[in-house]
CSV table of C-alpha atoms (C1' of nucleotides) in Angstrom, one decimal:
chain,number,residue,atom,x,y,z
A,1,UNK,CA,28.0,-7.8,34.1
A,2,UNK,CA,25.7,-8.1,31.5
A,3,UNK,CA,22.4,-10.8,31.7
A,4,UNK,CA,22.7,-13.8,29.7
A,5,UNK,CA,19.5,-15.2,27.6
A,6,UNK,CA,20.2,-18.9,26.7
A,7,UNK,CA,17.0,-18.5,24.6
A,8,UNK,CA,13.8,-16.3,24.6
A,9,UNK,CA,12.1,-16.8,28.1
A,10,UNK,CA,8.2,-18.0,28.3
A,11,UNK,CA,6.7,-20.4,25.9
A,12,UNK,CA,7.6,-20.3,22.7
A,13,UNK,CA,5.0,-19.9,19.5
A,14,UNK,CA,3.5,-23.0,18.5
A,15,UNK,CA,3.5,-22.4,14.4
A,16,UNK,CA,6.0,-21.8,11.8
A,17,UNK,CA,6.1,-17.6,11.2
A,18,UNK,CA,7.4,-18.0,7.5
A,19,UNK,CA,5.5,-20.6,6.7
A,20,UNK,CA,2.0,-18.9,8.0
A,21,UNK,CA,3.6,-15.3,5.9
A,22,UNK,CA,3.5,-17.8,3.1
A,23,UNK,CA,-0.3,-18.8,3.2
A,24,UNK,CA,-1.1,-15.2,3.8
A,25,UNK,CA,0.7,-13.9,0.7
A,26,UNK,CA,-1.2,-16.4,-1.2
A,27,UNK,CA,-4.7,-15.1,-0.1
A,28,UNK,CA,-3.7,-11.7,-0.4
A,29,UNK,CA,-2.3,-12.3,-3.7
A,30,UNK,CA,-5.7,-14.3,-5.0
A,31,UNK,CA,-8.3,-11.7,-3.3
A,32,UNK,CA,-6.8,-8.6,-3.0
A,33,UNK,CA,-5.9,-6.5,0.1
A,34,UNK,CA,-9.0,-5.1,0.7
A,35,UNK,CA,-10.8,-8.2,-0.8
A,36,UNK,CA,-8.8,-10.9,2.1
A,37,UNK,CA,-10.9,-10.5,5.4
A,38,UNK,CA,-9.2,-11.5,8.5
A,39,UNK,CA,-11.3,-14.8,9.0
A,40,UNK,CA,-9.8,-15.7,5.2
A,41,UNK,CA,-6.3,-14.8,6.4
A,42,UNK,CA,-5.8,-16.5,9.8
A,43,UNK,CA,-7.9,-19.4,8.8
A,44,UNK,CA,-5.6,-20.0,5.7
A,45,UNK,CA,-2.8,-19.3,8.3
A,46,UNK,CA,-3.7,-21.9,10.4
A,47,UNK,CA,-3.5,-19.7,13.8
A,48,UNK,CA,-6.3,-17.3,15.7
A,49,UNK,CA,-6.6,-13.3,15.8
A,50,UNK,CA,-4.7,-12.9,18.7
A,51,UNK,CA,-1.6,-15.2,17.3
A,52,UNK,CA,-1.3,-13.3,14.2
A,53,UNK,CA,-1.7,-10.0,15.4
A,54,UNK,CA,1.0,-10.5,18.0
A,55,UNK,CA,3.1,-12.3,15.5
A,56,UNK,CA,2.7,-9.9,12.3
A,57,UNK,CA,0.8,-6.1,14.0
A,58,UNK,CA,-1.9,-5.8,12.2
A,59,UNK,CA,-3.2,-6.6,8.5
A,60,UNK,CA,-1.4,-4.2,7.1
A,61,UNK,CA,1.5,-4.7,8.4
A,62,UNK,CA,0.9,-8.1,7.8
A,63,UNK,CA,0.5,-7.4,4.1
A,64,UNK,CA,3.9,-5.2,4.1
A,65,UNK,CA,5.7,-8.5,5.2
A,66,UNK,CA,3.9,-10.4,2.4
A,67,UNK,CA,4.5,-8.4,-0.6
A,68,UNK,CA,9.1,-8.3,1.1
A,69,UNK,CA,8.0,-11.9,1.0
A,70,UNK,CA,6.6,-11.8,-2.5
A,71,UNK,CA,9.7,-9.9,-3.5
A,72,UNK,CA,12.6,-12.5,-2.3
A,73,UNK,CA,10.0,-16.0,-3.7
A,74,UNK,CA,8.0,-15.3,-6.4
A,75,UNK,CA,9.3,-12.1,-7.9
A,76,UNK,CA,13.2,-13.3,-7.5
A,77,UNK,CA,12.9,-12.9,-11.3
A,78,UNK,CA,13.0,-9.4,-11.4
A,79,UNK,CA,16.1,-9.3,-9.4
A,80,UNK,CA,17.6,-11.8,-11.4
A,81,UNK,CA,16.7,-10.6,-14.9
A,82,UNK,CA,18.9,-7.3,-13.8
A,83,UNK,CA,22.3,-9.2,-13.3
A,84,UNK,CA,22.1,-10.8,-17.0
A,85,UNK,CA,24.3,-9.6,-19.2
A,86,UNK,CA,22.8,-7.4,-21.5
A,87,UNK,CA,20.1,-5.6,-22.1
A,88,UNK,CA,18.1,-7.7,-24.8
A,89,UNK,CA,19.0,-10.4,-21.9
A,90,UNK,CA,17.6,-8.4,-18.9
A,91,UNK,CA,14.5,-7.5,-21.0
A,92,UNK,CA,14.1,-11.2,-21.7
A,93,UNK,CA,14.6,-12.5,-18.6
A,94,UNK,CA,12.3,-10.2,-16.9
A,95,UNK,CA,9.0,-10.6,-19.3
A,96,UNK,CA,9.8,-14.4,-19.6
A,97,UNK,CA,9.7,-14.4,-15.0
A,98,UNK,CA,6.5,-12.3,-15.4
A,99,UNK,CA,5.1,-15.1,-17.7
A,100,UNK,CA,6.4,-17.9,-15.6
A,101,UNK,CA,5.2,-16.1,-11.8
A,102,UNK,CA,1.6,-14.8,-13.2
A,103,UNK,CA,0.7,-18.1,-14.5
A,104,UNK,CA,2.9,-20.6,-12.3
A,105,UNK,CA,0.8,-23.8,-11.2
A,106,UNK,CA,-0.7,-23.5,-7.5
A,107,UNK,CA,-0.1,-20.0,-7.5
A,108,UNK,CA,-2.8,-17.6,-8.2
A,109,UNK,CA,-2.9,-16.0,-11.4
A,110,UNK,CA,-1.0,-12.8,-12.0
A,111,UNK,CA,1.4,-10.7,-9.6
A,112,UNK,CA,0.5,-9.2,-6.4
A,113,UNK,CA,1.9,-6.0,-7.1
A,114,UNK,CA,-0.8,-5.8,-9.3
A,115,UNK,CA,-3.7,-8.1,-7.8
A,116,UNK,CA,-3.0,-6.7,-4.3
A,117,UNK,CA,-4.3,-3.8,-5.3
A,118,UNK,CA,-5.0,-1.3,-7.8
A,119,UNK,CA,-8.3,0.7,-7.0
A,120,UNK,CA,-9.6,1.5,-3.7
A,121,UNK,CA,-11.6,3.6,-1.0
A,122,UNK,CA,-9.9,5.5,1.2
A,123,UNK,CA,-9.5,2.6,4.3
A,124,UNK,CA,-7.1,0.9,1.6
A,125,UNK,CA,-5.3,3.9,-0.3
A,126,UNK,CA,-2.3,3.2,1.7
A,127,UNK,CA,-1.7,-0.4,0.9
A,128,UNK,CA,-2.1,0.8,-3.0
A,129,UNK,CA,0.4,3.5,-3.1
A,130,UNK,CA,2.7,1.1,-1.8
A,131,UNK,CA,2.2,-1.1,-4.2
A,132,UNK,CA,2.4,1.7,-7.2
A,133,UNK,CA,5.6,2.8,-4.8
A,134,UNK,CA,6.9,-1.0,-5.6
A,135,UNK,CA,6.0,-1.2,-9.2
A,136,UNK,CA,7.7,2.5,-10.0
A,137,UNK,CA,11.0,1.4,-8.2
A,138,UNK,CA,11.0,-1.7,-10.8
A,139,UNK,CA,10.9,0.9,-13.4
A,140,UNK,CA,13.8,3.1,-11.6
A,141,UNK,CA,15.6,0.0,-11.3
A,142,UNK,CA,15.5,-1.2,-14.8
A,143,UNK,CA,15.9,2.2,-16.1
A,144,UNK,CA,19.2,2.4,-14.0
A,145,UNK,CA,19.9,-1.0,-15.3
A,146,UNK,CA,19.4,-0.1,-19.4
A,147,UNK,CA,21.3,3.5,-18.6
A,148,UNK,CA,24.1,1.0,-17.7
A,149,UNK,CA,23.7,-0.7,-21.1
A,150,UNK,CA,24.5,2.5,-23.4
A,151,UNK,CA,27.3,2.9,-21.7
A,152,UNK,CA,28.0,-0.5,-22.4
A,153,UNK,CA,27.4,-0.2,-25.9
A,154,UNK,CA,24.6,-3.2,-26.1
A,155,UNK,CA,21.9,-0.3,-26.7
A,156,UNK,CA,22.2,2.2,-29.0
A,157,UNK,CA,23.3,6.0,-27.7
A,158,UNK,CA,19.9,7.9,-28.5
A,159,UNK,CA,18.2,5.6,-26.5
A,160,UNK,CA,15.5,5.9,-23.9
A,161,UNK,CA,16.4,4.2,-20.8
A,162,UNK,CA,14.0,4.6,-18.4
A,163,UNK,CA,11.0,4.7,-21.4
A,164,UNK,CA,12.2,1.0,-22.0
A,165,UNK,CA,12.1,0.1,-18.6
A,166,UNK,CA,8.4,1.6,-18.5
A,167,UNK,CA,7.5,-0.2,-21.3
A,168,UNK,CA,8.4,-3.5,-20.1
A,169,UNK,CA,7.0,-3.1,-17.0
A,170,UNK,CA,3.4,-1.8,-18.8
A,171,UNK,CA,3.7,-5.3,-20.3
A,172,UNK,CA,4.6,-6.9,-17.7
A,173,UNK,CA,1.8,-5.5,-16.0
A,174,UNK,CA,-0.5,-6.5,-18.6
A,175,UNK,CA,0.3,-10.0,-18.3
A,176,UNK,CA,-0.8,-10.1,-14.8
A,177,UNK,CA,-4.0,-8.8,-15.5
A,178,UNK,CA,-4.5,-10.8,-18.6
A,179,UNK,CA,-3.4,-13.8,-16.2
A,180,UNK,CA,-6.3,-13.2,-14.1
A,181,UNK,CA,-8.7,-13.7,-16.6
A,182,UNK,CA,-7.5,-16.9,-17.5
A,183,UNK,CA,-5.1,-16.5,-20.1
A,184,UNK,CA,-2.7,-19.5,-20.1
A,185,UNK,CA,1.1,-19.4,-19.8
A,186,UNK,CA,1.6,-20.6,-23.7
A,187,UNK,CA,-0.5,-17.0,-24.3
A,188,UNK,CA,1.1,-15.3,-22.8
A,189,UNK,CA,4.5,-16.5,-23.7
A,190,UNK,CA,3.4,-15.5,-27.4
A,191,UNK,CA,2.6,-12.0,-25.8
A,192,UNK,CA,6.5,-11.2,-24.4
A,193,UNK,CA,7.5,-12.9,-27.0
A,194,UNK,CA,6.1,-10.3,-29.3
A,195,UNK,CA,6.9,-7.6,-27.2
A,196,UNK,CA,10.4,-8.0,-27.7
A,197,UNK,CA,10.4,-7.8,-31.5
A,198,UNK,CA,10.4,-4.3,-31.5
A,199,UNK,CA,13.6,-4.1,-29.3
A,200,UNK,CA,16.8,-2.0,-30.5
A,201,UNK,CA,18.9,-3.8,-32.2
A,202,UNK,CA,22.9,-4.1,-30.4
B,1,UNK,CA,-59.9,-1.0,-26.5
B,2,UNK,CA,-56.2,-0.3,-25.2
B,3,UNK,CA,-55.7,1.9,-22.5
B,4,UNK,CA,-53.4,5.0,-23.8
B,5,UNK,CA,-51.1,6.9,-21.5
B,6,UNK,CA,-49.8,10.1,-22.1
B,7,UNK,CA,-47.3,10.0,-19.6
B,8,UNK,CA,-46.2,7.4,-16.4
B,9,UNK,CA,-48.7,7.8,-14.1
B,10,UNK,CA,-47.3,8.9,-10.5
B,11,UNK,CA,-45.1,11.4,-9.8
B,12,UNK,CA,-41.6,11.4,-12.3
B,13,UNK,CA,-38.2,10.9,-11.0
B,14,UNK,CA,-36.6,14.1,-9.7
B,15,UNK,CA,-33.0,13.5,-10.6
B,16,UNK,CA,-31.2,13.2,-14.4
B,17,UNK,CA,-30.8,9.1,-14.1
B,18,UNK,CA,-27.9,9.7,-16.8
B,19,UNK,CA,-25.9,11.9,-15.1
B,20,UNK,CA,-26.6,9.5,-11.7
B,21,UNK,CA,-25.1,6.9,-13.4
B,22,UNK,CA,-22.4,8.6,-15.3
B,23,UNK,CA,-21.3,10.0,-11.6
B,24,UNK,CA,-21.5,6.1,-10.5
B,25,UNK,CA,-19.3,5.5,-13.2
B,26,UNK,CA,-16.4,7.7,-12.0
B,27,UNK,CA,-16.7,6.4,-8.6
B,28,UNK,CA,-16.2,2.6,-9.6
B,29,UNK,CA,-13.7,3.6,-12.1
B,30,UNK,CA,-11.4,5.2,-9.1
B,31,UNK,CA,-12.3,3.3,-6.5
B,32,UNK,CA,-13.3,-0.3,-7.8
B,33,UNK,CA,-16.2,-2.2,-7.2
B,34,UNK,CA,-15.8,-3.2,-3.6
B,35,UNK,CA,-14.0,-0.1,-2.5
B,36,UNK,CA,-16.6,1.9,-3.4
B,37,UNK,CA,-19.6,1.8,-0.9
B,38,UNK,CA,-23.5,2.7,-1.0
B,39,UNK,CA,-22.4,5.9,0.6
B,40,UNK,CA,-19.8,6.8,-2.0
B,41,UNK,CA,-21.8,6.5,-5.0
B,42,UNK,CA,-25.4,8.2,-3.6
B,43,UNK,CA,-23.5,10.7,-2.3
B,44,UNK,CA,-21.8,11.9,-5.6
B,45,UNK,CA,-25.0,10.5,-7.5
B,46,UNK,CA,-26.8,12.8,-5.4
B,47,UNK,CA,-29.5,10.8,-4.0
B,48,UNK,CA,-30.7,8.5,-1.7
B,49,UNK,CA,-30.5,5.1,-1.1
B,50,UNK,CA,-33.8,4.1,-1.9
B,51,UNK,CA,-33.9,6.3,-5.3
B,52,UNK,CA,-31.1,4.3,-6.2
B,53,UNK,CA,-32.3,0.9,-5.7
B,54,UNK,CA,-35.6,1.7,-7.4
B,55,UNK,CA,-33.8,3.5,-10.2
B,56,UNK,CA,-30.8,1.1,-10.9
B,57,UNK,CA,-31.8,-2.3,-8.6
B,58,UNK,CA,-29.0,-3.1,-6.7
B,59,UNK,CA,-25.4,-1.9,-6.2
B,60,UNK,CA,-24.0,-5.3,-8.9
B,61,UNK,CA,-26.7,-3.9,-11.1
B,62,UNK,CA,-25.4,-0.4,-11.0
B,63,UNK,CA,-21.9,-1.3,-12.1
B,64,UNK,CA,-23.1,-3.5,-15.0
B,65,UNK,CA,-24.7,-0.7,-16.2
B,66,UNK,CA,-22.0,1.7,-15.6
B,67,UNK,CA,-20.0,-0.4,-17.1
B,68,UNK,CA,-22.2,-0.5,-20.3
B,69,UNK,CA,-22.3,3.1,-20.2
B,70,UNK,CA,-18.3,3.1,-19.9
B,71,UNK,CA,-18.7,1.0,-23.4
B,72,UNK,CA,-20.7,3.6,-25.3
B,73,UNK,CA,-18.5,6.7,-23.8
B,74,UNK,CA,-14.8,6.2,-22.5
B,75,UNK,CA,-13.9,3.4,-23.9
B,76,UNK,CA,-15.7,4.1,-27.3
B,77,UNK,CA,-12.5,4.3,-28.7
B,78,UNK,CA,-12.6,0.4,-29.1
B,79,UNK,CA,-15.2,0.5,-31.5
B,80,UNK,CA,-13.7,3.2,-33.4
B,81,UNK,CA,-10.5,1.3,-33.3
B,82,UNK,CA,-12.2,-1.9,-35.0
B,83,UNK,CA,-13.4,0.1,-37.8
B,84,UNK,CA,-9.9,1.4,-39.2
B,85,UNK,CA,-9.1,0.7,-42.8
B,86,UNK,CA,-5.9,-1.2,-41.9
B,87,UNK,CA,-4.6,-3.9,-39.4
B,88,UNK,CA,-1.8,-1.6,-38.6
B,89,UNK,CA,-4.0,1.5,-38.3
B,90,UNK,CA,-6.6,-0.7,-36.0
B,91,UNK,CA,-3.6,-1.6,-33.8
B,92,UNK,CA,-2.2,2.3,-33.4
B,93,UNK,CA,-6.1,3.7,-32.3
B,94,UNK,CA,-6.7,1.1,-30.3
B,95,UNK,CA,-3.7,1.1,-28.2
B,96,UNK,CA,-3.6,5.1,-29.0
B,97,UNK,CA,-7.4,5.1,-27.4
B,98,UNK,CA,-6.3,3.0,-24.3
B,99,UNK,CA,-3.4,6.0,-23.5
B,100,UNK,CA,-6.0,8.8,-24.0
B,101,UNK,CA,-9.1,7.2,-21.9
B,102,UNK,CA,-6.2,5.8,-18.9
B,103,UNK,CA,-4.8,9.2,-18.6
B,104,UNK,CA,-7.8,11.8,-19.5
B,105,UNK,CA,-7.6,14.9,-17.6
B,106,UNK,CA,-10.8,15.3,-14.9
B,107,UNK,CA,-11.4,11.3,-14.9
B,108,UNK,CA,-10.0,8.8,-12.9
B,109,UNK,CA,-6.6,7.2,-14.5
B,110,UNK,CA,-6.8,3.7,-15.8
B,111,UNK,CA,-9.6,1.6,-17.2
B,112,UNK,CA,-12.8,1.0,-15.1
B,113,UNK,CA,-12.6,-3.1,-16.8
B,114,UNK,CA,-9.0,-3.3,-15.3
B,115,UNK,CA,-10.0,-0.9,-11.8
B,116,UNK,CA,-12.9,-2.0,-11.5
B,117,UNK,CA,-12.3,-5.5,-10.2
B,118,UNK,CA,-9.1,-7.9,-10.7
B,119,UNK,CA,-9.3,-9.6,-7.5
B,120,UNK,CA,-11.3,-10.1,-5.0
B,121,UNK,CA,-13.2,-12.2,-2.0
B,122,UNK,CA,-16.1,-14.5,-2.3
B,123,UNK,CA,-18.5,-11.0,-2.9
B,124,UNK,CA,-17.0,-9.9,-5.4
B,125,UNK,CA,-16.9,-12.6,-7.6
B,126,UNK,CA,-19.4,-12.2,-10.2
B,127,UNK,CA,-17.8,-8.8,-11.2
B,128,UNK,CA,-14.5,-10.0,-11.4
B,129,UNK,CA,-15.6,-12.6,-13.6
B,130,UNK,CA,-17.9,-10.0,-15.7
B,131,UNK,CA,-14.6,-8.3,-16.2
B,132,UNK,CA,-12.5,-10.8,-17.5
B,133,UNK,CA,-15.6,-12.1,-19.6
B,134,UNK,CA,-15.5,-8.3,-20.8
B,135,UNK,CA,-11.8,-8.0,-21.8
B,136,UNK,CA,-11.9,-11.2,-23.2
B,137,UNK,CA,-14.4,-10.3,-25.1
B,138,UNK,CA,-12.2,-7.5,-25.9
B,139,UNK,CA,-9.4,-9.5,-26.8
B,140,UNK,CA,-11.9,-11.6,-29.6
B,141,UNK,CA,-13.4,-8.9,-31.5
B,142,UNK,CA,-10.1,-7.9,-31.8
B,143,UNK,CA,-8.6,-11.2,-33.2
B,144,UNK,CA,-11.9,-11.4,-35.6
B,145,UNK,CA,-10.9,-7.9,-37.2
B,146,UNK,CA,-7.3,-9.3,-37.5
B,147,UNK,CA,-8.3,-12.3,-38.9
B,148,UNK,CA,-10.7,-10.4,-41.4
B,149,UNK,CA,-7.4,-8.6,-42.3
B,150,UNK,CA,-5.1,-11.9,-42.8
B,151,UNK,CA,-7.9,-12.4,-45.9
B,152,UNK,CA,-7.7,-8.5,-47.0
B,153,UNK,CA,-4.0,-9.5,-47.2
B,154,UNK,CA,-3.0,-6.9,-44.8
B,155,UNK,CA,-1.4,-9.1,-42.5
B,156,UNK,CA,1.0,-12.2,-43.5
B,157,UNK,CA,-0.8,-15.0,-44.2
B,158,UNK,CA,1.1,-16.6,-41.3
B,159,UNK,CA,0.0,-14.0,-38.5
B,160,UNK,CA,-1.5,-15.5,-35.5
B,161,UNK,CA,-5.0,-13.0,-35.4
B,162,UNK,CA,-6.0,-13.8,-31.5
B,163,UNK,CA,-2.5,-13.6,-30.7
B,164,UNK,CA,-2.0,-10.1,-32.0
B,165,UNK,CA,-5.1,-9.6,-30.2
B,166,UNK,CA,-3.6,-10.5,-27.2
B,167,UNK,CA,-0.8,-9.0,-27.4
B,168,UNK,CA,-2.3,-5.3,-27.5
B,169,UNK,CA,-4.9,-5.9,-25.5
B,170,UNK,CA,-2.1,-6.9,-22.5
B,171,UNK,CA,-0.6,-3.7,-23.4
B,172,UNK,CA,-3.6,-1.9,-23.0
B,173,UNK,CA,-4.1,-3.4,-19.9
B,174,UNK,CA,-0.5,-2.7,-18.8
B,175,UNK,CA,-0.8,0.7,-19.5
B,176,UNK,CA,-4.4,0.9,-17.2
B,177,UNK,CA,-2.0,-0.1,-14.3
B,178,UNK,CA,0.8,1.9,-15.2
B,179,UNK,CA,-1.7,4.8,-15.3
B,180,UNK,CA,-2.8,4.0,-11.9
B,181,UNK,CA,0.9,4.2,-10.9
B,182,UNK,CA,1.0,8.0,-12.0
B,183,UNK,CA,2.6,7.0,-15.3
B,184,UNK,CA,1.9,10.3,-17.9
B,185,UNK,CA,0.1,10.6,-21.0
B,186,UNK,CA,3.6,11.1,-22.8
B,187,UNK,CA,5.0,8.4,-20.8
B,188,UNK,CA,2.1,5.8,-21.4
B,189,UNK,CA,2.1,7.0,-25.7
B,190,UNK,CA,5.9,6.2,-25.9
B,191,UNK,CA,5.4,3.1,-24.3
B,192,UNK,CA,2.7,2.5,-26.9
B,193,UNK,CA,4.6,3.4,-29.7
B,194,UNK,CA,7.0,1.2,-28.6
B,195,UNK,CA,4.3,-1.7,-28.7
B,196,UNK,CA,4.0,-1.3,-31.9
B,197,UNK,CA,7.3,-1.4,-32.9
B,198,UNK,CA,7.7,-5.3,-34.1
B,199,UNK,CA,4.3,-5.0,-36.0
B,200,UNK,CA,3.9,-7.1,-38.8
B,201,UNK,CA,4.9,-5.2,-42.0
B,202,UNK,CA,1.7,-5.3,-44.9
C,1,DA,C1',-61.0,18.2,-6.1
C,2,DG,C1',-60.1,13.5,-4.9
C,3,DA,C1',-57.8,9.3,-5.6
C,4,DT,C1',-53.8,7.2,-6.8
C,5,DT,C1',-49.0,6.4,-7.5
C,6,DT,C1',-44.4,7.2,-7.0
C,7,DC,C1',-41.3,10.1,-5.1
C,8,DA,C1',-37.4,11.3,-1.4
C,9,DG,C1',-35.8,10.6,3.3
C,10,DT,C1',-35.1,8.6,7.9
C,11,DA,C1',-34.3,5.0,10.6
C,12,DC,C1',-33.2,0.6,10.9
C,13,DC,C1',-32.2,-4.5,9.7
C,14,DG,C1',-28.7,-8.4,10.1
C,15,DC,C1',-24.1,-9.1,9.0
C,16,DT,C1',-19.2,-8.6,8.6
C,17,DC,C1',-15.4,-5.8,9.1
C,18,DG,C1',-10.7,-4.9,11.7
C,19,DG,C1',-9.2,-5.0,16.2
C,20,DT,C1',-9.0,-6.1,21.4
C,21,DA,C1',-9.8,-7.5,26.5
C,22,DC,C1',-9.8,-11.4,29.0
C,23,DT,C1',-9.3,-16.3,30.3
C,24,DG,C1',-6.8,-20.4,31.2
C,25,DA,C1',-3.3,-23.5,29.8
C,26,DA,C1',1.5,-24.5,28.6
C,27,DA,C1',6.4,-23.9,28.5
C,28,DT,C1',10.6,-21.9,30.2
C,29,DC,C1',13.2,-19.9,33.8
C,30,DG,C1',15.6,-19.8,38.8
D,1,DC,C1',8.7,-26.8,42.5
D,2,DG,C1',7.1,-22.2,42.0
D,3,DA,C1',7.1,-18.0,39.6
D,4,DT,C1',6.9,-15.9,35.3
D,5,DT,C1',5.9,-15.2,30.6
D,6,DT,C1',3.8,-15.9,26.4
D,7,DC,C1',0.8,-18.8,24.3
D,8,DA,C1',-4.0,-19.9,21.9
D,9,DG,C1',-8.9,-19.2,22.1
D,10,DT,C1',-13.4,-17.1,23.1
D,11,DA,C1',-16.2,-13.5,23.3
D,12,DC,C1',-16.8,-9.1,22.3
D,13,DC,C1',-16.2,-4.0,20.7
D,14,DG,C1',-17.7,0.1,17.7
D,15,DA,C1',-18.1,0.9,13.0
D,16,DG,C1',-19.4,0.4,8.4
D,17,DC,C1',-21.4,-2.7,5.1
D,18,DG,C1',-25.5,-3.7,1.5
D,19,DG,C1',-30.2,-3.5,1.6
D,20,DT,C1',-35.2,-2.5,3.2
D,21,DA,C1',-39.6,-1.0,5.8
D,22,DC,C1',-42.0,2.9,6.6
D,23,DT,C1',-43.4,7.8,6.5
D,24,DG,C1',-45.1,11.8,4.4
D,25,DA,C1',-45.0,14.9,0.6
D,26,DA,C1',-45.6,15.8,-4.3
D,27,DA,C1',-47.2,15.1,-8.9
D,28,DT,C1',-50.3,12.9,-12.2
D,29,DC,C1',-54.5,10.9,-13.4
D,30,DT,C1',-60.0,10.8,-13.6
DNA sequence: AGATTTCAGTACCGCTCGGTACTGAAATCG
DNA sequence: CGATTTCAGTACCGAGCGGTACTGAAATCT
């Protein structure tokens, strides 16, 4: 005979889980990994030390959960951008998101892929591997994506799958930093726009 | 009567300030500005504290004039860049330059004004801002030379100068972070030839 | 040589960091 | 109701941060 839980027993947390990943994304995403203190992080998340380290483990765990977070919100593009049709499509779709995301109203400039960190001492070289873990498997993805699309036919045979894929991430990349020092979304529309005139021709 | 010195009275420094600073250099260029720590740069400057504050002033003084000295060495290329005869040949060094200096065998991949600070806490502030002022800046002398070649007539007379300049300075940037990712020299100067790929004919 | 000036080094400052032990209250169970 | 469990909060931990006072030696001047 098995025990029966109508419902977790002992009192139950008093704040919203997503919603408190949420604010922490944000902070991480405006100041960095390394650069988002604790204080910054639980005050923006509206609960105390103890709450979120028995809620998340510890920062970076915490920062793990905000970038899977990152990755189903803000960065839907990318997932998006691969189910469109073809490959001029996909390539669209995905610098036009990294316009949108890197510049979009009440969000902080850029992308956290990028933001969260990019150089650091040693306490924080895990956190950036992940990240240039998370930005390479973008490339692999669209790579697999555009090797899809000579077979298709929509790019031409001699092409270089996974060279195009690293090229539109570089520029997608770029926009994020370019974000972060103010650039406007009308900018950088002009910039992807640009960057696709030199695509291969169907 | 003026009193003439032969030399600075006291005794003289005992360490090569150039080659402190030029070590400083590396260590904010791979590690960024806040991840790298007092400790981190005396050590590999190879001196103490206090020679280092009486040398350089403090350690936001230090980078600004590591990053000068990044200017006049590393990123040198920028300069050369400006002084091609040709739009189109200014555009191929410059992003050319940016592939070479991100990926250069024995320094740290990337650029030290993308590494060295894109976000950050309250600290940090004023060389995150220096940064962005510095590719900004980037991003203008750029458009001015594109501009002077709309008038040479090596550019349609309907380019958009700053947005060129924009546009390749995004890549460049893009291919800083890409470098950080483990991206290649080959990899990084395909994607750059790709960049410049839709380039406005003469 | 003696006086002076700046050197390099140690030890320490207050502060903040990420992380934790402990307290007392609150909510759910039998 | 009483027991149990987890909550939120305070106060604190050792460590590292950027920066500085102080010491004694070394090199240049008159």
């Amino acid at each position: 005979m098995e025990t029966r839980r109508k419902g977790p027993v002992g009192r139950p947390r008093g704040f919203d889980a997503d919603e408190a990943l949420e604010r922490a994304m944000r902070v991480f995403w405006k100041q960095g990994y390394e650069g988002a203190s604790l204080t910054d992080l639980t005050s923006a998340m509206g609960i105390t030390r103890t709450s979120m380290y028995a809620a998340f483990g510890n920062k970076e765990d915490l920062f793990r959960k905000a970038l899977a977070r990152y990755e189903e919100g803000p960065a839907a593009y990318v997932a998006r951008a691969l189910r469109e049709p073809t490959a001029r499509e996909v390539a669209t779709a995905f610098l036009n998101g990294a316009v949108r995301t890197s510049t979009r109203p009440g969000c902080p400039p850029g992308c956290l892929g990028v933001q969260g960190s990019l150089a650091a001492g040693d306490p924080g070289l895990p956190v950036r591997n992940l990240l240039a873990d998370w930005r390479n498997e973008g490339v692999t993805r669209l790579g697999d994506r555009f090797r899809q699309a000579v077979d298709d036919g929509d790019l031409p045979p001699d092409s270089d799958p996974v060279g195009l894929a690293r090229y539109l991430m570089t520029v997608a990349n770029g926009i994020a930093v370019q974000a972060a020092g103010g650039a406007t979304q009308e900018d950088l529309q002009r910039v992807a726009d640009m960057a696709l005139r030199g695509w291969p021709p169907a």
